Amino acid sequence: MEQKQYDLNDVVEMKKPHPCGVNRWRIIRMGMDIRIKCEGCSHSVLIPRREFDRKLKKVLVRQEDSEA
């Protein structure tokens, strides 16, 4: 199985949409667990990395090195 590449502040699409109807999530914390924030209602969810990898559909917007 291919390892999906994602990083902090990337906008991702999950397999199931949030109950608010939006399926765009921003990664706001990475570690053993990953915290994602709904782009529609700003609700945040903490998911174990293994579960996140399984539920991730695709990366919509990559956060490039805009600080440099």
PDB file of N, CA and C in Angstrom:
ATOM      1  N   MET A   1       0.837  -1.180   0.000  1.00  0.00           N
ATOM      2  CA  MET A   1       0.000   0.000   0.000  1.00  0.00           C
ATOM      3  C   MET A   1       0.889   1.253   0.000  1.00  0.00           C
ATOM      4  N   GLU A   2       0.517   2.228  -0.812  1.00  0.00           N
ATOM      5  CA  GLU A   2       1.301   3.456  -0.941  1.00  0.00           C
ATOM      6  C   GLU A   2       1.091   4.364   0.262  1.00  0.00           C
ATOM      7  N   GLN A   3       2.196   4.894   0.790  1.00  0.00           N
ATOM      8  CA  GLN A   3       2.123   5.832   1.919  1.00  0.00           C
ATOM      9  C   GLN A   3       1.777   7.218   1.374  1.00  0.00           C
ATOM     10  N   LYS A   4       0.681   7.790   1.848  1.00  0.00           N
ATOM     11  CA  LYS A   4       0.278   9.118   1.397  1.00  0.00           C
ATOM     12  C   LYS A   4       1.133  10.172   2.082  1.00  0.00           C
ATOM     13  N   GLN A   5       1.511  11.201   1.341  1.00  0.00           N
ATOM     14  CA  GLN A   5       2.348  12.263   1.868  1.00  0.00           C
ATOM     15  C   GLN A   5       1.486  13.455   2.258  1.00  0.00           C
ATOM     16  N   TYR A   6       1.594  13.899   3.485  1.00  0.00           N
ATOM     17  CA  TYR A   6       0.872  15.064   3.975  1.00  0.00           C
ATOM     18  C   TYR A   6       1.740  15.729   5.024  1.00  0.00           C
ATOM     19  N   ASP A   7       1.450  16.999   5.287  1.00  0.00           N
ATOM     20  CA  ASP A   7       2.259  17.760   6.232  1.00  0.00           C
ATOM     21  C   ASP A   7       1.365  18.733   6.990  1.00  0.00           C
ATOM     22  N   LEU A   8       1.934  19.428   7.939  1.00  0.00           N
ATOM     23  CA  LEU A   8       1.210  20.408   8.743  1.00  0.00           C
ATOM     24  C   LEU A   8       0.631  21.505   7.846  1.00  0.00           C
ATOM     25  N   ASN A   9      -0.597  21.925   8.107  1.00  0.00           N
ATOM     26  CA  ASN A   9      -1.335  22.968   7.381  1.00  0.00           C
ATOM     27  C   ASN A   9      -1.800  22.565   5.990  1.00  0.00           C
ATOM     28  N   ASP A  10      -1.659  21.297   5.604  1.00  0.00           N
ATOM     29  CA  ASP A  10      -2.231  20.831   4.343  1.00  0.00           C
ATOM     30  C   ASP A  10      -3.742  20.726   4.495  1.00  0.00           C
ATOM     31  N   VAL A  11      -4.463  20.941   3.406  1.00  0.00           N
ATOM     32  CA  VAL A  11      -5.915  20.754   3.397  1.00  0.00           C
ATOM     33  C   VAL A  11      -6.168  19.395   2.747  1.00  0.00           C
ATOM     34  N   VAL A  12      -6.898  18.526   3.464  1.00  0.00           N
ATOM     35  CA  VAL A  12      -7.121  17.160   2.995  1.00  0.00           C
ATOM     36  C   VAL A  12      -8.613  16.867   2.874  1.00  0.00           C
ATOM     37  N   GLU A  13      -8.908  15.823   2.125  1.00  0.00           N
ATOM     38  CA  GLU A  13     -10.282  15.327   1.992  1.00  0.00           C
ATOM     39  C   GLU A  13     -10.315  13.942   2.617  1.00  0.00           C
ATOM     40  N   MET A  14     -11.291  13.731   3.497  1.00  0.00           N
ATOM     41  CA  MET A  14     -11.437  12.437   4.144  1.00  0.00           C
ATOM     42  C   MET A  14     -12.469  11.606   3.373  1.00  0.00           C
ATOM     43  N   LYS A  15     -12.562  10.314   3.682  1.00  0.00           N
ATOM     44  CA  LYS A  15     -13.506   9.449   2.976  1.00  0.00           C
ATOM     45  C   LYS A  15     -14.955   9.818   3.277  1.00  0.00           C
ATOM     46  N   LYS A  16     -15.230  10.244   4.515  1.00  0.00           N
ATOM     47  CA  LYS A  16     -16.586  10.639   4.889  1.00  0.00           C
ATOM     48  C   LYS A  16     -16.605  12.122   5.230  1.00  0.00           C
ATOM     49  N   PRO A  17     -17.626  12.859   4.779  1.00  0.00           N
ATOM     50  CA  PRO A  17     -17.697  14.287   5.112  1.00  0.00           C
ATOM     51  C   PRO A  17     -18.101  14.513   6.565  1.00  0.00           C
ATOM     52  N   HIS A  18     -17.817  15.696   7.067  1.00  0.00           N
ATOM     53  CA  HIS A  18     -18.228  16.101   8.409  1.00  0.00           C
ATOM     54  C   HIS A  18     -19.740  16.309   8.405  1.00  0.00           C
ATOM     55  N   PRO A  19     -20.437  16.128   9.532  1.00  0.00           N
ATOM     56  CA  PRO A  19     -21.896  16.338   9.576  1.00  0.00           C
ATOM     57  C   PRO A  19     -22.346  17.730   9.122  1.00  0.00           C
ATOM     58  N   CYS A  20     -21.454  18.734   9.147  1.00  0.00           N
ATOM     59  CA  CYS A  20     -21.842  20.068   8.686  1.00  0.00           C
ATOM     60  C   CYS A  20     -21.938  20.122   7.155  1.00  0.00           C
ATOM     61  N   GLY A  21     -21.481  19.079   6.471  1.00  0.00           N
ATOM     62  CA  GLY A  21     -21.607  18.999   5.016  1.00  0.00           C
ATOM     63  C   GLY A  21     -20.332  19.297   4.245  1.00  0.00           C
ATOM     64  N   VAL A  22     -19.279  19.727   4.934  1.00  0.00           N
ATOM     65  CA  VAL A  22     -18.024  20.077   4.275  1.00  0.00           C
ATOM     66  C   VAL A  22     -17.043  18.910   4.402  1.00  0.00           C
ATOM     67  N   ASN A  23     -16.263  18.664   3.355  1.00  0.00           N
ATOM     68  CA  ASN A  23     -15.277  17.588   3.393  1.00  0.00           C
ATOM     69  C   ASN A  23     -13.873  18.140   3.171  1.00  0.00           C
ATOM     70  N   ARG A  24     -13.590  19.314   3.722  1.00  0.00           N
ATOM     71  CA  ARG A  24     -12.251  19.915   3.670  1.00  0.00           C
ATOM     72  C   ARG A  24     -11.751  20.078   5.095  1.00  0.00           C
ATOM     73  N   TRP A  25     -10.593  19.496   5.379  1.00  0.00           N
ATOM     74  CA  TRP A  25     -10.007  19.527   6.712  1.00  0.00           C
ATOM     75  C   TRP A  25      -8.590  20.051   6.622  1.00  0.00           C
ATOM     76  N   ARG A  26      -8.162  20.867   7.593  1.00  0.00           N
ATOM     77  CA  ARG A  26      -6.791  21.371   7.662  1.00  0.00           C
ATOM     78  C   ARG A  26      -6.074  20.643   8.790  1.00  0.00           C
ATOM     79  N   ILE A  27      -4.878  20.145   8.513  1.00  0.00           N
ATOM     80  CA  ILE A  27      -4.065  19.482   9.536  1.00  0.00           C
ATOM     81  C   ILE A  27      -3.434  20.567  10.399  1.00  0.00           C
ATOM     82  N   ILE A  28      -3.772  20.574  11.706  1.00  0.00           N
ATOM     83  CA  ILE A  28      -3.254  21.621  12.582  1.00  0.00           C
ATOM     84  C   ILE A  28      -2.279  21.090  13.631  1.00  0.00           C
ATOM     85  N   ARG A  29      -2.142  19.764  13.770  1.00  0.00           N
ATOM     86  CA  ARG A  29      -1.171  19.203  14.713  1.00  0.00           C
ATOM     87  C   ARG A  29      -0.776  17.825  14.226  1.00  0.00           C
ATOM     88  N   MET A  30       0.518  17.528  14.298  1.00  0.00           N
ATOM     89  CA  MET A  30       0.993  16.210  13.896  1.00  0.00           C
ATOM     90  C   MET A  30       1.877  15.624  14.982  1.00  0.00           C
ATOM     91  N   GLY A  31       1.771  14.345  15.184  1.00  0.00           N
ATOM     92  CA  GLY A  31       2.548  13.611  16.164  1.00  0.00           C
ATOM     93  C   GLY A  31       2.075  12.173  16.110  1.00  0.00           C
ATOM     94  N   MET A  32       1.981  11.509  17.254  1.00  0.00           N
ATOM     95  CA  MET A  32       1.393  10.174  17.295  1.00  0.00           C
ATOM     96  C   MET A  32      -0.076  10.246  16.872  1.00  0.00           C
ATOM     97  N   ASP A  33      -0.718  11.358  17.239  1.00  0.00           N
ATOM     98  CA  ASP A  33      -2.091  11.634  16.842  1.00  0.00           C
ATOM     99  C   ASP A  33      -2.066  12.843  15.913  1.00  0.00           C
ATOM    100  N   ILE A  34      -3.090  12.962  15.082  1.00  0.00           N
ATOM    101  CA  ILE A  34      -3.191  14.088  14.161  1.00  0.00           C
ATOM    102  C   ILE A  34      -4.478  14.841  14.463  1.00  0.00           C
ATOM    103  N   ARG A  35      -4.370  16.164  14.645  1.00  0.00           N
ATOM    104  CA  ARG A  35      -5.555  16.999  14.878  1.00  0.00           C
ATOM    105  C   ARG A  35      -5.899  17.680  13.574  1.00  0.00           C
ATOM    106  N   ILE A  36      -7.166  17.501  13.145  1.00  0.00           N
ATOM    107  CA  ILE A  36      -7.638  18.149  11.936  1.00  0.00           C
ATOM    108  C   ILE A  36      -8.797  19.071  12.292  1.00  0.00           C
ATOM    109  N   LYS A  37      -8.928  20.154  11.525  1.00  0.00           N
ATOM    110  CA  LYS A  37      -9.941  21.166  11.789  1.00  0.00           C
ATOM    111  C   LYS A  37     -10.825  21.300  10.558  1.00  0.00           C
ATOM    112  N   CYS A  38     -12.133  21.227  10.759  1.00  0.00           N
ATOM    113  CA  CYS A  38     -13.092  21.347   9.663  1.00  0.00           C
ATOM    114  C   CYS A  38     -13.033  22.765   9.096  1.00  0.00           C
ATOM    115  N   GLU A  39     -12.953  22.877   7.782  1.00  0.00           N
ATOM    116  CA  GLU A  39     -12.895  24.188   7.134  1.00  0.00           C
ATOM    117  C   GLU A  39     -14.272  24.853   7.116  1.00  0.00           C
ATOM    118  N   GLY A  40     -15.335  24.099   7.345  1.00  0.00           N
ATOM    119  CA  GLY A  40     -16.677  24.663   7.331  1.00  0.00           C
ATOM    120  C   GLY A  40     -17.093  25.259   8.665  1.00  0.00           C
ATOM    121  N   CYS A  41     -17.034  24.454   9.725  1.00  0.00           N
ATOM    122  CA  CYS A  41     -17.547  24.894  11.030  1.00  0.00           C
ATOM    123  C   CYS A  41     -16.448  25.081  12.082  1.00  0.00           C
ATOM    124  N   SER A  42     -15.193  24.853  11.728  1.00  0.00           N
ATOM    125  CA  SER A  42     -14.024  25.017  12.613  1.00  0.00           C
ATOM    126  C   SER A  42     -13.984  24.034  13.775  1.00  0.00           C
ATOM    127  N   HIS A  43     -14.715  22.945  13.697  1.00  0.00           N
ATOM    128  CA  HIS A  43     -14.657  21.902  14.720  1.00  0.00           C
ATOM    129  C   HIS A  43     -13.358  21.124  14.515  1.00  0.00           C
ATOM    130  N   SER A  44     -12.645  20.806  15.614  1.00  0.00           N
ATOM    131  CA  SER A  44     -11.408  20.049  15.472  1.00  0.00           C
ATOM    132  C   SER A  44     -11.564  18.657  16.079  1.00  0.00           C
ATOM    133  N   VAL A  45     -10.857  17.706  15.482  1.00  0.00           N
ATOM    134  CA  VAL A  45     -10.935  16.297  15.866  1.00  0.00           C
ATOM    135  C   VAL A  45      -9.518  15.756  15.988  1.00  0.00           C
ATOM    136  N   LEU A  46      -9.262  14.983  17.051  1.00  0.00           N
ATOM    137  CA  LEU A  46      -7.968  14.340  17.254  1.00  0.00           C
ATOM    138  C   LEU A  46      -8.104  12.872  16.871  1.00  0.00           C
ATOM    139  N   ILE A  47      -7.292  12.433  15.899  1.00  0.00           N
ATOM    140  CA  ILE A  47      -7.382  11.071  15.362  1.00  0.00           C
ATOM    141  C   ILE A  47      -6.008  10.418  15.458  1.00  0.00           C
ATOM    142  N   PRO A  48      -5.936   9.154  15.890  1.00  0.00           N
ATOM    143  CA  PRO A  48      -4.649   8.454  15.848  1.00  0.00           C
ATOM    144  C   PRO A  48      -4.122   8.405  14.409  1.00  0.00           C
ATOM    145  N   ARG A  49      -2.805   8.507  14.253  1.00  0.00           N
ATOM    146  CA  ARG A  49      -2.190   8.559  12.925  1.00  0.00           C
ATOM    147  C   ARG A  49      -2.586   7.364  12.059  1.00  0.00           C
ATOM    148  N   ARG A  50      -2.630   6.213  12.639  1.00  0.00           N
ATOM    149  CA  ARG A  50      -2.969   4.997  11.885  1.00  0.00           C
ATOM    150  C   ARG A  50      -4.382   5.082  11.303  1.00  0.00           C
ATOM    151  N   GLU A  51      -5.314   5.567  12.122  1.00  0.00           N
ATOM    152  CA  GLU A  51      -6.704   5.733  11.676  1.00  0.00           C
ATOM    153  C   GLU A  51      -6.800   6.837  10.622  1.00  0.00           C
ATOM    154  N   PHE A  52      -6.038   7.933  10.812  1.00  0.00           N
ATOM    155  CA  PHE A  52      -6.020   9.031   9.850  1.00  0.00           C
ATOM    156  C   PHE A  52      -5.541   8.538   8.482  1.00  0.00           C
ATOM    157  N   ASP A  53      -4.459   7.744   8.480  1.00  0.00           N
ATOM    158  CA  ASP A  53      -3.932   7.200   7.225  1.00  0.00           C
ATOM    159  C   ASP A  53      -4.984   6.363   6.503  1.00  0.00           C
ATOM    160  N   ARG A  54      -5.772   5.635   7.269  1.00  0.00           N
ATOM    161  CA  ARG A  54      -6.795   4.770   6.678  1.00  0.00           C
ATOM    162  C   ARG A  54      -7.965   5.578   6.118  1.00  0.00           C
ATOM    163  N   LYS A  55      -8.337   6.682   6.796  1.00  0.00           N
ATOM    164  CA  LYS A  55      -9.507   7.467   6.407  1.00  0.00           C
ATOM    165  C   LYS A  55      -9.214   8.588   5.411  1.00  0.00           C
ATOM    166  N   LEU A  56      -7.924   8.884   5.171  1.00  0.00           N
ATOM    167  CA  LEU A  56      -7.549   9.952   4.248  1.00  0.00           C
ATOM    168  C   LEU A  56      -7.844   9.539   2.814  1.00  0.00           C
ATOM    169  N   LYS A  57      -8.518  10.401   2.072  1.00  0.00           N
ATOM    170  CA  LYS A  57      -8.811  10.139   0.669  1.00  0.00           C
ATOM    171  C   LYS A  57      -7.741  10.769  -0.212  1.00  0.00           C
ATOM    172  N   LYS A  58      -7.517  12.094  -0.065  1.00  0.00           N
ATOM    173  CA  LYS A  58      -6.471  12.753  -0.843  1.00  0.00           C
ATOM    174  C   LYS A  58      -6.124  14.101  -0.233  1.00  0.00           C
ATOM    175  N   VAL A  59      -4.963  14.609  -0.625  1.00  0.00           N
ATOM    176  CA  VAL A  59      -4.516  15.938  -0.209  1.00  0.00           C
ATOM    177  C   VAL A  59      -5.002  16.917  -1.269  1.00  0.00           C
ATOM    178  N   LEU A  60      -5.793  17.918  -0.854  1.00  0.00           N
ATOM    179  CA  LEU A  60      -6.350  18.896  -1.790  1.00  0.00           C
ATOM    180  C   LEU A  60      -5.388  20.052  -2.028  1.00  0.00           C
ATOM    181  N   VAL A  61      -4.853  20.636  -0.954  1.00  0.00           N
ATOM    182  CA  VAL A  61      -3.953  21.786  -1.053  1.00  0.00           C
ATOM    183  C   VAL A  61      -2.735  21.515  -0.188  1.00  0.00           C
ATOM    184  N   ARG A  62      -1.571  21.569  -0.799  1.00  0.00           N
ATOM    185  CA  ARG A  62      -0.332  21.402  -0.034  1.00  0.00           C
ATOM    186  C   ARG A  62       0.142  22.753   0.461  1.00  0.00           C
ATOM    187  N   GLN A  63       0.579  22.795   1.721  1.00  0.00           N
ATOM    188  CA  GLN A  63       1.139  24.009   2.291  1.00  0.00           C
ATOM    189  C   GLN A  63       2.604  24.061   1.889  1.00  0.00           C
ATOM    190  N   GLU A  64       2.935  24.915   0.940  1.00  0.00           N
ATOM    191  CA  GLU A  64       4.320  25.055   0.503  1.00  0.00           C
ATOM    192  C   GLU A  64       5.100  25.882   1.520  1.00  0.00           C
ATOM    193  N   ASP A  65       6.388  25.949   1.347  1.00  0.00           N
ATOM    194  CA  ASP A  65       7.226  26.722   2.265  1.00  0.00           C
ATOM    195  C   ASP A  65       7.060  28.206   1.978  1.00  0.00           C
ATOM    196  N   SER A  66       5.910  28.758   2.375  1.00  0.00           N
ATOM    197  CA  SER A  66       5.618  30.170   2.108  1.00  0.00           C
ATOM    198  C   SER A  66       6.298  31.087   3.127  1.00  0.00           C
ATOM    199  N   GLU A  67       6.820  30.520   4.228  1.00  0.00           N
ATOM    200  CA  GLU A  67       7.501  31.331   5.233  1.00  0.00           C
ATOM    201  C   GLU A  67       8.862  31.795   4.733  1.00  0.00           C
ATOM    202  N   ALA A  68       9.479  31.026   3.835  1.00  0.00           N
ATOM    203  CA  ALA A  68      10.832  31.350   3.351  1.00  0.00           C
ATOM    204  C   ALA A  68      10.838  32.490   2.355  1.00  0.00           C
TER     205      ALA A  68
END
